[in-house]
Amino acid sequence: MTLDELPLGTPARIVSANWDALVPEEAQRLKALGIEEGAEVRLAYRGVFLARDPIAVEIGRMTVALRRVHARAMQVELLTVLAA
Amino acid sequence: MTRQTMVAALVGNPNAGKSALFNALTGARQKIANYPGVTVERKSGRMLLPSGEPVELVDLPGSYSLNPSSPDEEVTRDVILGRMAGQTQPDVLVIVLDASNLEQHLVFAQEIIELGRPVVIALNMVDLAERDGLVIDPTALASALGVPVFPTVAVRRRGLAELTAAVAALRDRPLDAEPVHRPHVTAPERRMLARQIARAAILSETAQHRIHAQLDRVLLHPWLGPPVLLVLLFVVFQAVFSWAEPLKNVLDAGFTALGDGTRSALPASLLRDFLTDGVIAGVGSVVVFLPQILILFFFILTMEATGYMARAAFLMDRAMAGVGLSGRSFIPLLSSFACAVPGIMATRSITDPKDRLTTILIAPLMTCSARLPVYTVIIAAFVPNRQVLPGVGQQGLVLLGLYVLGVLGAMGAALLLRRTVTKGAASGFIMEMPKYQLPTVKDLALGLWQRAYVFLRRAGTMIFGVTVVLWLLLNFPRAENPQDQVNTSVAGHIANGLAVVIEPIGFNRDIALALIPAMAAREVAVSALATTYAVGTSDDAAQGRALGDQLKSHWSLATALAFLAWFVFAPQCMSTIAVTRRETNGWTWPAFMLAYLFGLAYAAAGITYWIAVTCGLG
């Protein structure tokens, strides 16, 4: 599953990213924001009206807006939330 | 040996609260300029050490790493490494961290600490972290990082004395002959370390519902978010149009009174005419924009300070992506409907340089308020006041059409520009959403003052020059008979040449003569036409009606429509040109803007004219 297909609000981990599919500056910006392999993320918002673009991802205590094309380059796995 | 003024720099991620800290440390003693050769803003100011000794404090653009992915980040890296021409390497670096986002901000902080330069850390916005249920131990942080850490709350001036004292202490510490070699680590290692250090420094963390998450649930809602934005923008526009108008009139009246006073105080002479018609009227025509600029920037700065601006960009990104831009271009373009000058100034928030340039280039196509006098006079004279549908008049429809034409032109231009002159891959939209905050009055006031100052000083000098040149063109050589002055002048001769060029698009020589002074500002075209057709009344409404009658007897409907189409595109506003020069740091882009917009105006007027003539309206 890719990051853009993640159901809203479900915690997940980025397992791999196809950096070559992205513009170098954008890939670098994503990495600088910590959106890279191993990061735990949650899809918080998706699109306006019926559009599915852009999306907002929660990572740590940050919310980052990005486009679907960026999210599509990220493979994610669902995290099972352990009851605390 | 006299010691030079010490230089310190604030460095940190975007949204670390650097600007607020900078304002708190320097007060109003700030200088804003551009770094040489780039359009990145250089902000510096005077900070006082506890001893009263002044230090030059530079506010570096927010960065995520020393490996730059934007011109802003390049400047930050070059300054820190002492590679920036015209900027001495800072003696002390003050790293600004957002206390509630340590995991993220410690990545860049480690990279800077590794350089071995004198460093002190401002653990900023600890109050907001506490609001989010997060308590941080600065001592744990300091021992983990090996540098001094001071908790600060910029807006309440908390921790500032300790911070400046630490800067002073670092300055007095002799620099190690051999810089400390810190272990160099890779980016992923830095991120892992950042997480560990952050976790270790957190004393307590309660899972409070963060305020910003709750606000976003409404403001970023796919169906609720856009209407909220729309209502907000409506309020902004209402304010820009209705609040600015009385202030504009007061300024207008002030300059008219100043001109009249000067006229009666001085003996009739060329110098007197130069002062009243050239200098006072010319500078006055620019200064009247100030209320609009201030009101608009009040809202823009508020939206930025609260964190809403990033949400507006998120909501509008999809629409802007259609023409190759991103959500960040939305506010500047929207502002340009009031006036392109503040709109272009507002493009500073667009990080991608190509996006920013495209936005600047198409901003003049948004129908600004200065076009309204021209549109209303021509429409009132030539378009019958008929109801097309109940409540929908033909005149209103034409006016709406002109607005739509401008927007369509801008969209087309953006698409074309993004594929040609401003071609470049990166127009993506990756943006951190800052936490919501209440803006402080002091930061807002300082921001407004800076915008006003920049506009008046930078644009003012150049606009003054152009005004003088225009006045000289219209007044030399001198005519025997004052009635013939315009025709005898250089401008008159230019108009003769211009008339030949614009004849194919249905314009006569009277129009050519009006277009020259209208280079100063579009609405000048109305008074210039009134002068040409010798409409002798100073009452605006009466002037409009009388001018309308004159125009109807001199122009065909096709000419009038072509004239309207011309003004949708023509870049006839020297304030816009001046501000474009300032914001793009050179004459290349204003020259390009002039060329492409005049080209479009010529084509649009020509097409309109010939279609109208073909339809039998000639």
PDB file of C-alpha atoms in Angstrom, chain B residues 293-552:
ATOM      1  CA  ILE B 293      -1.137  48.145   1.327  1.00  0.00           C
ATOM      2  CA  LEU B 294      -1.351  48.542   5.085  1.00  0.00           C
ATOM      3  CA  ILE B 295      -4.846  47.075   5.401  1.00  0.00           C
ATOM      4  CA  LEU B 296      -4.071  44.147   3.151  1.00  0.00           C
ATOM      5  CA  PHE B 297      -0.822  43.400   4.955  1.00  0.00           C
ATOM      6  CA  PHE B 298      -2.546  43.641   8.288  1.00  0.00           C
ATOM      7  CA  PHE B 299      -4.628  40.648   7.236  1.00  0.00           C
ATOM      8  CA  ILE B 300      -1.801  38.820   5.495  1.00  0.00           C
ATOM      9  CA  LEU B 301       0.558  39.222   8.451  1.00  0.00           C
ATOM     10  CA  THR B 302      -2.197  38.130  10.827  1.00  0.00           C
ATOM     11  CA  MET B 303      -2.909  35.049   8.725  1.00  0.00           C
ATOM     12  CA  GLU B 304       0.803  34.249   8.645  1.00  0.00           C
ATOM     13  CA  ALA B 305       1.343  34.821  12.364  1.00  0.00           C
ATOM     14  CA  THR B 306      -1.647  32.720  13.383  1.00  0.00           C
ATOM     15  CA  GLY B 307      -0.625  29.871  11.099  1.00  0.00           C
ATOM     16  CA  TYR B 308      -3.772  30.074   8.965  1.00  0.00           C
ATOM     17  CA  MET B 309      -1.868  31.047   5.820  1.00  0.00           C
ATOM     18  CA  ALA B 310      -0.504  27.519   5.425  1.00  0.00           C
ATOM     19  CA  ARG B 311      -4.062  26.161   5.718  1.00  0.00           C
ATOM     20  CA  ALA B 312      -5.309  28.570   3.034  1.00  0.00           C
ATOM     21  CA  ALA B 313      -2.491  27.359   0.785  1.00  0.00           C
ATOM     22  CA  PHE B 314      -3.515  23.748   1.481  1.00  0.00           C
ATOM     23  CA  LEU B 315      -7.144  24.460   0.574  1.00  0.00           C
ATOM     24  CA  MET B 316      -6.261  26.252  -2.659  1.00  0.00           C
ATOM     25  CA  ASP B 317      -3.427  24.020  -3.821  1.00  0.00           C
ATOM     26  CA  ARG B 318      -5.548  21.764  -5.998  1.00  0.00           C
ATOM     27  CA  ALA B 319      -6.997  24.690  -7.923  1.00  0.00           C
ATOM     28  CA  MET B 320      -3.612  26.363  -8.408  1.00  0.00           C
ATOM     29  CA  ALA B 321      -1.935  23.123  -9.468  1.00  0.00           C
ATOM     30  CA  GLY B 322      -4.096  23.223 -12.582  1.00  0.00           C
ATOM     31  CA  VAL B 323      -1.999  26.045 -14.011  1.00  0.00           C
ATOM     32  CA  GLY B 324       1.330  24.806 -12.731  1.00  0.00           C
ATOM     33  CA  LEU B 325       1.425  26.816  -9.521  1.00  0.00           C
ATOM     34  CA  SER B 326       0.969  25.824  -5.892  1.00  0.00           C
ATOM     35  CA  GLY B 327      -1.360  26.887  -3.114  1.00  0.00           C
ATOM     36  CA  ARG B 328       1.150  29.430  -1.910  1.00  0.00           C
ATOM     37  CA  SER B 329       0.495  31.641  -4.947  1.00  0.00           C
ATOM     38  CA  PHE B 330      -3.148  32.031  -4.066  1.00  0.00           C
ATOM     39  CA  ILE B 331      -2.991  34.839  -1.500  1.00  0.00           C
ATOM     40  CA  PRO B 332      -0.592  37.044  -3.510  1.00  0.00           C
ATOM     41  CA  LEU B 333      -2.769  36.667  -6.603  1.00  0.00           C
ATOM     42  CA  LEU B 334      -5.934  37.344  -4.674  1.00  0.00           C
ATOM     43  CA  SER B 335      -4.337  40.433  -3.129  1.00  0.00           C
ATOM     44  CA  SER B 336      -3.578  41.663  -6.620  1.00  0.00           C
ATOM     45  CA  PHE B 337      -7.282  42.199  -7.230  1.00  0.00           C
ATOM     46  CA  ALA B 338      -6.958  45.124  -4.848  1.00  0.00           C
ATOM     47  CA  CYS B 339      -3.556  46.205  -6.083  1.00  0.00           C
ATOM     48  CA  ALA B 340      -0.695  44.341  -7.729  1.00  0.00           C
ATOM     49  CA  VAL B 341       1.884  46.185  -5.612  1.00  0.00           C
ATOM     50  CA  PRO B 342       1.107  44.524  -2.246  1.00  0.00           C
ATOM     51  CA  GLY B 343       0.289  41.336  -4.168  1.00  0.00           C
ATOM     52  CA  ILE B 344       3.785  41.193  -5.602  1.00  0.00           C
ATOM     53  CA  MET B 345       5.261  42.089  -2.218  1.00  0.00           C
ATOM     54  CA  ALA B 346       3.319  39.173  -0.719  1.00  0.00           C
ATOM     55  CA  THR B 347       5.002  36.659  -3.053  1.00  0.00           C
ATOM     56  CA  ARG B 348       7.871  36.547  -0.541  1.00  0.00           C
ATOM     57  CA  SER B 349       6.089  33.699   1.192  1.00  0.00           C
ATOM     58  CA  ILE B 350       6.451  31.502  -1.922  1.00  0.00           C
ATOM     59  CA  THR B 351       9.581  29.450  -1.360  1.00  0.00           C
ATOM     60  CA  ASP B 352      10.044  28.028  -4.842  1.00  0.00           C
ATOM     61  CA  PRO B 353      11.791  30.749  -6.914  1.00  0.00           C
ATOM     62  CA  LYS B 354      10.176  29.705 -10.206  1.00  0.00           C
ATOM     63  CA  ASP B 355       6.708  29.674  -8.666  1.00  0.00           C
ATOM     64  CA  ARG B 356       7.379  33.046  -7.160  1.00  0.00           C
ATOM     65  CA  LEU B 357       8.559  34.569 -10.445  1.00  0.00           C
ATOM     66  CA  THR B 358       5.552  33.185 -12.324  1.00  0.00           C
ATOM     67  CA  THR B 359       3.238  34.608  -9.694  1.00  0.00           C
ATOM     68  CA  ILE B 360       4.906  38.031  -9.905  1.00  0.00           C
ATOM     69  CA  LEU B 361       4.628  38.010 -13.696  1.00  0.00           C
ATOM     70  CA  ILE B 362       0.910  37.218 -13.776  1.00  0.00           C
ATOM     71  CA  ALA B 363      -0.098  39.346 -10.775  1.00  0.00           C
ATOM     72  CA  PRO B 364      -0.713  42.485 -12.925  1.00  0.00           C
ATOM     73  CA  LEU B 365      -3.393  40.542 -14.865  1.00  0.00           C
ATOM     74  CA  MET B 366      -5.654  40.456 -11.821  1.00  0.00           C
ATOM     75  CA  THR B 367      -8.064  43.358 -12.243  1.00  0.00           C
ATOM     76  CA  CYS B 368      -6.811  45.890  -9.699  1.00  0.00           C
ATOM     77  CA  SER B 369      -8.830  48.775  -8.309  1.00  0.00           C
ATOM     78  CA  ALA B 370      -6.981  51.334 -10.483  1.00  0.00           C
ATOM     79  CA  ARG B 371      -8.625  49.883 -13.581  1.00  0.00           C
ATOM     80  CA  LEU B 372     -12.115  50.573 -12.237  1.00  0.00           C
ATOM     81  CA  PRO B 373     -12.156  54.322 -13.070  1.00  0.00           C
ATOM     82  CA  VAL B 374     -11.192  53.526 -16.666  1.00  0.00           C
ATOM     83  CA  TYR B 375     -13.680  50.671 -16.957  1.00  0.00           C
ATOM     84  CA  THR B 376     -16.582  52.604 -15.432  1.00  0.00           C
ATOM     85  CA  VAL B 377     -16.132  55.689 -17.626  1.00  0.00           C
ATOM     86  CA  ILE B 378     -15.947  53.683 -20.856  1.00  0.00           C
ATOM     87  CA  ILE B 379     -18.715  51.248 -19.925  1.00  0.00           C
ATOM     88  CA  ALA B 380     -21.034  54.043 -18.820  1.00  0.00           C
ATOM     89  CA  ALA B 381     -20.474  55.847 -22.117  1.00  0.00           C
ATOM     90  CA  PHE B 382     -20.758  52.943 -24.534  1.00  0.00           C
ATOM     91  CA  VAL B 383     -22.653  50.063 -22.969  1.00  0.00           C
ATOM     92  CA  PRO B 384     -26.414  50.619 -22.726  1.00  0.00           C
ATOM     93  CA  ASN B 385     -27.782  50.344 -19.207  1.00  0.00           C
ATOM     94  CA  ARG B 386     -30.142  47.512 -20.074  1.00  0.00           C
ATOM     95  CA  GLN B 387     -31.409  44.625 -17.995  1.00  0.00           C
ATOM     96  CA  VAL B 388     -30.414  41.334 -19.518  1.00  0.00           C
ATOM     97  CA  LEU B 389     -32.133  39.320 -16.818  1.00  0.00           C
ATOM     98  CA  PRO B 390     -34.011  40.648 -13.813  1.00  0.00           C
ATOM     99  CA  GLY B 391     -31.321  42.194 -11.608  1.00  0.00           C
ATOM    100  CA  VAL B 392     -28.570  41.580 -14.131  1.00  0.00           C
ATOM    101  CA  GLY B 393     -27.560  44.631 -16.122  1.00  0.00           C
ATOM    102  CA  GLN B 394     -25.593  44.635 -19.330  1.00  0.00           C
ATOM    103  CA  GLN B 395     -23.050  47.086 -17.893  1.00  0.00           C
ATOM    104  CA  GLY B 396     -22.384  44.818 -14.931  1.00  0.00           C
ATOM    105  CA  LEU B 397     -21.970  41.858 -17.240  1.00  0.00           C
ATOM    106  CA  VAL B 398     -19.340  43.670 -19.291  1.00  0.00           C
ATOM    107  CA  LEU B 399     -17.476  44.609 -16.109  1.00  0.00           C
ATOM    108  CA  LEU B 400     -17.615  41.004 -14.918  1.00  0.00           C
ATOM    109  CA  GLY B 401     -16.413  39.916 -18.344  1.00  0.00           C
ATOM    110  CA  LEU B 402     -13.352  42.141 -18.000  1.00  0.00           C
ATOM    111  CA  TYR B 403     -12.513  40.566 -14.627  1.00  0.00           C
ATOM    112  CA  VAL B 404     -12.963  37.078 -16.091  1.00  0.00           C
ATOM    113  CA  LEU B 405     -10.812  37.983 -19.086  1.00  0.00           C
ATOM    114  CA  GLY B 406      -8.031  39.051 -16.726  1.00  0.00           C
ATOM    115  CA  VAL B 407      -8.212  35.788 -14.760  1.00  0.00           C
ATOM    116  CA  LEU B 408      -8.287  33.684 -17.931  1.00  0.00           C
ATOM    117  CA  GLY B 409      -5.336  35.660 -19.270  1.00  0.00           C
ATOM    118  CA  ALA B 410      -3.443  35.041 -16.033  1.00  0.00           C
ATOM    119  CA  MET B 411      -4.169  31.308 -16.142  1.00  0.00           C
ATOM    120  CA  GLY B 412      -3.079  31.055 -19.762  1.00  0.00           C
ATOM    121  CA  ALA B 413       0.028  33.096 -19.052  1.00  0.00           C
ATOM    122  CA  ALA B 414       0.903  30.920 -16.040  1.00  0.00           C
ATOM    123  CA  LEU B 415       0.550  27.734 -18.077  1.00  0.00           C
ATOM    124  CA  LEU B 416       2.716  29.120 -20.861  1.00  0.00           C
ATOM    125  CA  LEU B 417       5.325  30.666 -18.578  1.00  0.00           C
ATOM    126  CA  ARG B 418       5.700  27.450 -16.570  1.00  0.00           C
ATOM    127  CA  ARG B 419       6.445  25.627 -19.812  1.00  0.00           C
ATOM    128  CA  THR B 420       8.870  28.225 -21.161  1.00  0.00           C
ATOM    129  CA  VAL B 421      10.684  30.996 -19.274  1.00  0.00           C
ATOM    130  CA  THR B 422       9.966  29.770 -15.755  1.00  0.00           C
ATOM    131  CA  LYS B 423      10.292  26.125 -16.667  1.00  0.00           C
ATOM    132  CA  GLY B 424      11.489  23.949 -13.836  1.00  0.00           C
ATOM    133  CA  ALA B 425      10.441  20.758 -12.254  1.00  0.00           C
ATOM    134  CA  ALA B 426       9.918  21.808  -8.665  1.00  0.00           C
ATOM    135  CA  SER B 427       6.509  23.296  -8.297  1.00  0.00           C
ATOM    136  CA  GLY B 428       5.457  20.736  -5.788  1.00  0.00           C
ATOM    137  CA  PHE B 429       3.764  21.585  -2.592  1.00  0.00           C
ATOM    138  CA  ILE B 430       5.503  20.356   0.519  1.00  0.00           C
ATOM    139  CA  MET B 431       4.821  22.523   3.485  1.00  0.00           C
ATOM    140  CA  GLU B 432       4.934  22.208   7.214  1.00  0.00           C
ATOM    141  CA  MET B 433       1.713  23.356   8.851  1.00  0.00           C
ATOM    142  CA  PRO B 434       2.732  25.585  11.734  1.00  0.00           C
ATOM    143  CA  LYS B 435       0.960  25.422  15.084  1.00  0.00           C
ATOM    144  CA  TYR B 436      -1.824  27.925  15.632  1.00  0.00           C
ATOM    145  CA  GLN B 437      -0.783  30.929  17.710  1.00  0.00           C
ATOM    146  CA  LEU B 438      -2.173  34.283  18.705  1.00  0.00           C
ATOM    147  CA  PRO B 439      -0.323  37.062  16.900  1.00  0.00           C
ATOM    148  CA  THR B 440       1.315  39.736  19.034  1.00  0.00           C
ATOM    149  CA  VAL B 441       0.520  43.384  18.458  1.00  0.00           C
ATOM    150  CA  LYS B 442       4.198  44.284  18.488  1.00  0.00           C
ATOM    151  CA  ASP B 443       5.203  41.828  15.776  1.00  0.00           C
ATOM    152  CA  LEU B 444       2.247  42.903  13.622  1.00  0.00           C
ATOM    153  CA  ALA B 445       3.049  46.594  14.039  1.00  0.00           C
ATOM    154  CA  LEU B 446       6.701  45.992  13.219  1.00  0.00           C
ATOM    155  CA  GLY B 447       5.789  43.999  10.104  1.00  0.00           C
ATOM    156  CA  LEU B 448       3.387  46.688   8.899  1.00  0.00           C
ATOM    157  CA  TRP B 449       5.929  49.417   9.494  1.00  0.00           C
ATOM    158  CA  GLN B 450       8.545  47.484   7.522  1.00  0.00           C
ATOM    159  CA  ARG B 451       6.212  46.938   4.551  1.00  0.00           C
ATOM    160  CA  ALA B 452       5.232  50.607   4.516  1.00  0.00           C
ATOM    161  CA  TYR B 453       8.855  51.716   4.755  1.00  0.00           C
ATOM    162  CA  VAL B 454      10.003  49.405   1.986  1.00  0.00           C
ATOM    163  CA  PHE B 455       7.189  50.545  -0.276  1.00  0.00           C
ATOM    164  CA  LEU B 456       7.685  54.253   0.297  1.00  0.00           C
ATOM    165  CA  ARG B 457      11.455  54.315   0.194  1.00  0.00           C
ATOM    166  CA  ARG B 458      12.395  51.750  -2.439  1.00  0.00           C
ATOM    167  CA  ALA B 459       9.490  52.199  -4.803  1.00  0.00           C
ATOM    168  CA  GLY B 460       9.281  55.910  -4.004  1.00  0.00           C
ATOM    169  CA  THR B 461      12.738  56.834  -5.258  1.00  0.00           C
ATOM    170  CA  MET B 462      12.220  55.083  -8.560  1.00  0.00           C
ATOM    171  CA  ILE B 463       8.661  56.276  -8.980  1.00  0.00           C
ATOM    172  CA  PHE B 464       9.817  59.799  -8.289  1.00  0.00           C
ATOM    173  CA  GLY B 465      12.354  59.446 -11.114  1.00  0.00           C
ATOM    174  CA  VAL B 466       9.791  58.158 -13.586  1.00  0.00           C
ATOM    175  CA  THR B 467       7.379  60.920 -12.624  1.00  0.00           C
ATOM    176  CA  VAL B 468      10.004  63.545 -13.334  1.00  0.00           C
ATOM    177  CA  VAL B 469      10.829  61.999 -16.705  1.00  0.00           C
ATOM    178  CA  LEU B 470       7.142  61.842 -17.670  1.00  0.00           C
ATOM    179  CA  TRP B 471       6.687  65.459 -16.660  1.00  0.00           C
ATOM    180  CA  LEU B 472       9.725  66.530 -18.699  1.00  0.00           C
ATOM    181  CA  LEU B 473       8.422  64.619 -21.727  1.00  0.00           C
ATOM    182  CA  LEU B 474       5.067  66.358 -21.485  1.00  0.00           C
ATOM    183  CA  ASN B 475       6.487  69.851 -20.912  1.00  0.00           C
ATOM    184  CA  PHE B 476       9.480  70.150 -23.247  1.00  0.00           C
ATOM    185  CA  PRO B 477      10.103  71.715 -25.639  1.00  0.00           C
ATOM    186  CA  ARG B 478       7.941  74.655 -24.555  1.00  0.00           C
ATOM    187  CA  ALA B 479       5.108  75.760 -26.805  1.00  0.00           C
ATOM    188  CA  GLU B 480       4.370  79.408 -27.637  1.00  0.00           C
ATOM    189  CA  ASN B 481       0.712  78.905 -26.852  1.00  0.00           C
ATOM    190  CA  PRO B 482      -0.029  76.957 -23.638  1.00  0.00           C
ATOM    191  CA  GLN B 483      -2.942  75.264 -25.434  1.00  0.00           C
ATOM    192  CA  ASP B 484      -0.488  73.563 -27.788  1.00  0.00           C
ATOM    193  CA  GLN B 485       1.913  72.423 -25.054  1.00  0.00           C
ATOM    194  CA  VAL B 486       1.008  68.740 -25.178  1.00  0.00           C
ATOM    195  CA  ASN B 487       1.203  68.581 -28.946  1.00  0.00           C
ATOM    196  CA  THR B 488       4.516  70.423 -29.086  1.00  0.00           C
ATOM    197  CA  SER B 489       6.124  68.349 -26.341  1.00  0.00           C
ATOM    198  CA  VAL B 490       8.296  65.278 -26.772  1.00  0.00           C
ATOM    199  CA  ALA B 491       5.312  63.242 -25.583  1.00  0.00           C
ATOM    200  CA  GLY B 492       3.262  64.769 -28.392  1.00  0.00           C
ATOM    201  CA  HIS B 493       5.835  63.616 -30.900  1.00  0.00           C
ATOM    202  CA  ILE B 494       5.984  60.182 -29.324  1.00  0.00           C
ATOM    203  CA  ALA B 495       2.201  60.059 -29.582  1.00  0.00           C
ATOM    204  CA  ASN B 496       2.462  60.799 -33.304  1.00  0.00           C
ATOM    205  CA  GLY B 497       4.737  57.809 -33.724  1.00  0.00           C
ATOM    206  CA  LEU B 498       2.657  55.698 -31.373  1.00  0.00           C
ATOM    207  CA  ALA B 499      -0.534  56.555 -33.234  1.00  0.00           C
ATOM    208  CA  VAL B 500       0.814  54.824 -36.326  1.00  0.00           C
ATOM    209  CA  VAL B 501       1.555  51.680 -34.329  1.00  0.00           C
ATOM    210  CA  ILE B 502      -1.803  51.502 -32.590  1.00  0.00           C
ATOM    211  CA  GLU B 503      -3.955  52.545 -35.525  1.00  0.00           C
ATOM    212  CA  PRO B 504      -4.455  48.939 -36.668  1.00  0.00           C
ATOM    213  CA  ILE B 505      -6.072  48.098 -33.316  1.00  0.00           C
ATOM    214  CA  GLY B 506      -8.538  50.946 -33.665  1.00  0.00           C
ATOM    215  CA  PHE B 507      -6.834  53.545 -31.462  1.00  0.00           C
ATOM    216  CA  ASN B 508      -6.620  57.171 -32.555  1.00  0.00           C
ATOM    217  CA  ARG B 509      -3.994  59.787 -31.689  1.00  0.00           C
ATOM    218  CA  ASP B 510      -6.024  61.096 -28.745  1.00  0.00           C
ATOM    219  CA  ILE B 511      -5.712  57.653 -27.177  1.00  0.00           C
ATOM    220  CA  ALA B 512      -1.989  57.543 -27.923  1.00  0.00           C
ATOM    221  CA  LEU B 513      -1.639  60.845 -26.104  1.00  0.00           C
ATOM    222  CA  ALA B 514      -3.578  59.556 -23.088  1.00  0.00           C
ATOM    223  CA  LEU B 515      -1.600  56.311 -22.889  1.00  0.00           C
ATOM    224  CA  ILE B 516       1.712  58.094 -22.293  1.00  0.00           C
ATOM    225  CA  PRO B 517       0.925  59.801 -18.946  1.00  0.00           C
ATOM    226  CA  ALA B 518      -1.123  56.704 -18.032  1.00  0.00           C
ATOM    227  CA  MET B 519       2.179  54.844 -17.785  1.00  0.00           C
ATOM    228  CA  ALA B 520       2.290  56.360 -14.302  1.00  0.00           C
ATOM    229  CA  ALA B 521      -1.003  54.744 -13.320  1.00  0.00           C
ATOM    230  CA  ARG B 522      -3.968  53.446 -15.280  1.00  0.00           C
ATOM    231  CA  GLU B 523      -6.549  55.804 -13.868  1.00  0.00           C
ATOM    232  CA  VAL B 524      -4.514  58.753 -15.189  1.00  0.00           C
ATOM    233  CA  ALA B 525      -5.852  57.752 -18.623  1.00  0.00           C
ATOM    234  CA  VAL B 526      -9.246  59.154 -17.589  1.00  0.00           C
ATOM    235  CA  SER B 527      -7.944  62.580 -16.615  1.00  0.00           C
ATOM    236  CA  ALA B 528      -5.626  62.625 -19.634  1.00  0.00           C
ATOM    237  CA  LEU B 529      -8.558  61.984 -21.964  1.00  0.00           C
ATOM    238  CA  ALA B 530     -10.531  64.645 -20.149  1.00  0.00           C
ATOM    239  CA  THR B 531      -7.680  67.096 -20.786  1.00  0.00           C
ATOM    240  CA  THR B 532      -7.479  66.115 -24.439  1.00  0.00           C
ATOM    241  CA  TYR B 533     -11.192  66.604 -24.975  1.00  0.00           C
ATOM    242  CA  ALA B 534     -11.020  69.746 -22.837  1.00  0.00           C
ATOM    243  CA  VAL B 535     -13.595  68.686 -20.308  1.00  0.00           C
ATOM    244  CA  GLY B 536     -13.396  71.517 -17.819  1.00  0.00           C
ATOM    245  CA  THR B 537     -14.799  70.347 -14.511  1.00  0.00           C
ATOM    246  CA  SER B 538     -13.089  69.030 -11.424  1.00  0.00           C
ATOM    247  CA  ASP B 539     -16.131  67.192 -10.084  1.00  0.00           C
ATOM    248  CA  ASP B 540     -15.402  63.537 -10.751  1.00  0.00           C
ATOM    249  CA  ALA B 541     -18.946  62.414 -11.509  1.00  0.00           C
ATOM    250  CA  ALA B 542     -19.699  65.377 -13.747  1.00  0.00           C
ATOM    251  CA  GLN B 543     -16.342  64.891 -15.444  1.00  0.00           C
ATOM    252  CA  GLY B 544     -17.166  61.259 -16.095  1.00  0.00           C
ATOM    253  CA  ARG B 545     -20.533  62.129 -17.694  1.00  0.00           C
ATOM    254  CA  ALA B 546     -19.161  64.986 -19.791  1.00  0.00           C
ATOM    255  CA  LEU B 547     -16.213  62.876 -20.868  1.00  0.00           C
ATOM    256  CA  GLY B 548     -18.568  60.063 -21.789  1.00  0.00           C
ATOM    257  CA  ASP B 549     -20.466  62.365 -24.159  1.00  0.00           C
ATOM    258  CA  GLN B 550     -17.221  63.527 -25.734  1.00  0.00           C
ATOM    259  CA  LEU B 551     -15.939  59.971 -26.142  1.00  0.00           C
ATOM    260  CA  LYS B 552     -19.164  58.870 -27.793  1.00  0.00           C
TER     261      LYS B 552
END
